[in-house]
Every structure is written in C-alpha cells, then in structure tokens.
Amino acid sequence: MSSNPISPPTSLQEHSQEHSQELEKAAFSNHQTWNICYWLTQDEGFAQLARKCGSYKSFLKEVDSFPEGKLKHMTPDDVRWHDKAISIKEVDTILQKMI
C-alpha cells in the first residue's frame, strides 16, 4: 500500500442516502459483518480508505498500521476488525459496489 501513513477516521459523517438504503436491503450472515459494512459505507474516512484498498484484507492491513488506539482494533461501536465471524466475501461484495 501507500508509504504515507493514513490517519484513522475519527468522526461519523452524515449518512449517504444511496448507501444507507442499499445496506438496509442487504442481508448479512451476522451482526459483525453488517457492522463492518456499516462503518465502511457510512463513515467518510473509513469509506475513502476502503475504496482505496479495494478489498477487506487490504483494508485490514491498513488498519493494522494505525497508531495504537481503539480504532486500530475495532469499529467505533466495538466490533473487532479481525473478528472470525466476519464474512470477508460479503464485505468485499459491498466494497466492490463502492469502487
């Protein structure tokens, strides 16, 4: 990825009507997957990073490079980025629609 360090997003931006409606219609296999998709589509900073990365595995590599702090390990509402219950396939499907 980029040699420039990326600062973790810090604020929840106003919801995008299009992505919000799409997320509501999508069926997710579990809460963890829904939560990750929510933050990657509804937070401007996470969305920009996710689009740049193109896949959830690449996104995780970038998150792992964040400075130590809560956002390095979990979403703002406490779902761990590396939770084994997350369906990477489902997250990647959402990310592909964002690119």
GROMACS .gro file of C-alpha atoms in nm:
model
   99
    1MET     CA    1   0.000   0.000   0.000
    2SER     CA    2   0.099   0.362   0.030
    3SER     CA    3   0.412   0.470   0.212
    4ASN     CA    4   0.222   0.767   0.357
    5PRO     CA    5   0.068   0.684   0.694
    6ILE     CA    6  -0.309   0.703   0.697
    7SER     CA    7  -0.479   0.852   0.998
    8PRO     CA    8  -0.777   0.659   1.128
    9PRO     CA    9  -1.114   0.818   1.069
   10THR     CA   10  -1.247   0.995   1.375
   11SER     CA   11  -1.600   1.113   1.309
   12LEU     CA   12  -1.923   0.968   1.176
   13GLN     CA   13  -2.039   1.170   0.875
   14GLU     CA   14  -2.399   1.224   0.766
   15HIS     CA   15  -2.539   0.909   0.604
   16SER     CA   16  -2.536   0.878   0.228
   17GLN     CA   17  -2.896   0.807   0.126
   18GLU     CA   18  -2.794   0.565  -0.150
   19HIS     CA   19  -2.553   0.353   0.058
   20SER     CA   20  -2.780   0.362   0.361
   21GLN     CA   21  -3.074   0.223   0.164
   22GLU     CA   22  -2.854  -0.040  -0.002
   23LEU     CA   23  -2.717  -0.150   0.335
   24GLU     CA   24  -3.069  -0.179   0.481
   25LYS     CA   25  -3.177  -0.402   0.192
   26ALA     CA   26  -2.875  -0.631   0.206
   27ALA     CA   27  -2.898  -0.949   0.408
   28PHE     CA   28  -2.588  -1.021   0.613
   29SER     CA   29  -2.490  -1.351   0.767
   30ASN     CA   30  -2.434  -1.195   1.111
   31HIS     CA   31  -2.415  -0.875   1.313
   32GLN     CA   32  -2.035  -0.849   1.283
   33THR     CA   33  -2.046  -0.847   0.903
   34TRP     CA   34  -2.330  -0.593   0.899
   35ASN     CA   35  -2.141  -0.370   1.144
   36ILE     CA   36  -1.820  -0.372   0.938
   37CYS     CA   37  -2.017  -0.292   0.621
   38TYR     CA   38  -2.199  -0.016   0.805
   39TRP     CA   39  -1.877   0.161   0.907
   40LEU     CA   40  -1.709   0.109   0.569
   41THR     CA   41  -2.001   0.271   0.389
   42GLN     CA   42  -2.131   0.529   0.634
   43ASP     CA   43  -1.815   0.688   0.773
   44GLU     CA   44  -1.639   0.914   0.522
   45GLY     CA   45  -1.288   0.830   0.644
   46PHE     CA   46  -1.340   0.453   0.652
   47ALA     CA   47  -1.519   0.467   0.314
   48GLN     CA   48  -1.229   0.652   0.150
   49LEU     CA   49  -0.980   0.402   0.288
   50ALA     CA   50  -1.196   0.104   0.187
   51ARG     CA   51  -1.230   0.236  -0.170
   52LYS     CA   52  -0.854   0.290  -0.186
   53CYS     CA   53  -0.784  -0.062  -0.062
   54GLY     CA   54  -1.043  -0.238  -0.279
   55SER     CA   55  -1.073  -0.546  -0.056
   56TYR     CA   56  -1.132  -0.613   0.310
   57LYS     CA   57  -0.800  -0.796   0.350
   58SER     CA   58  -0.615  -0.491   0.213
   59PHE     CA   59  -0.823  -0.267   0.439
   60LEU     CA   60  -0.720  -0.479   0.740
   61LYS     CA   61  -0.352  -0.434   0.652
   62GLU     CA   62  -0.401  -0.057   0.655
   63VAL     CA   63  -0.595  -0.067   0.984
   64ASP     CA   64  -0.314  -0.272   1.137
   65SER     CA   65  -0.080   0.018   1.059
   66PHE     CA   66  -0.292   0.271   1.252
   67PRO     CA   67  -0.135   0.419   1.564
   68GLU     CA   68  -0.224   0.230   1.881
   69GLY     CA   69  -0.576   0.308   1.995
   70LYS     CA   70  -0.928   0.172   1.983
   71LEU     CA   71  -0.979   0.216   1.606
   72LYS     CA   72  -0.674   0.001   1.537
   73HIS     CA   73  -0.861  -0.297   1.684
   74MET     CA   74  -1.234  -0.236   1.644
   75THR     CA   75  -1.510  -0.026   1.497
   76PRO     CA   76  -1.632   0.273   1.697
   77ASP     CA   77  -1.907   0.051   1.841
   78ASP     CA   78  -1.677  -0.234   1.946
   79VAL     CA   79  -1.680  -0.498   1.670
   80ARG     CA   80  -1.325  -0.623   1.615
   81TRP     CA   81  -1.191  -0.572   1.262
   82HIS     CA   82  -1.040  -0.923   1.270
   83ASP     CA   83  -1.344  -1.100   1.418
   84LYS     CA   84  -1.350  -1.451   1.270
   85ALA     CA   85  -1.730  -1.431   1.228
   86ILE     CA   86  -1.699  -1.157   0.963
   87SER     CA   87  -1.782  -1.278   0.614
   88ILE     CA   88  -1.500  -1.135   0.404
   89LYS     CA   89  -1.689  -1.235   0.089
   90GLU     CA   90  -1.992  -1.028   0.193
   91VAL     CA   91  -1.776  -0.729   0.288
   92ASP     CA   92  -1.588  -0.748  -0.043
   93THR     CA   93  -1.919  -0.756  -0.231
   94ILE     CA   94  -2.017  -0.428  -0.063
   95LEU     CA   95  -1.672  -0.278  -0.128
   96GLN     CA   96  -1.691  -0.365  -0.498
   97LYS     CA   97  -2.015  -0.166  -0.524
   98MET     CA   98  -1.834   0.134  -0.372
   99ILE     CA   99  -1.548   0.142  -0.625
   0.00000   0.00000   0.00000
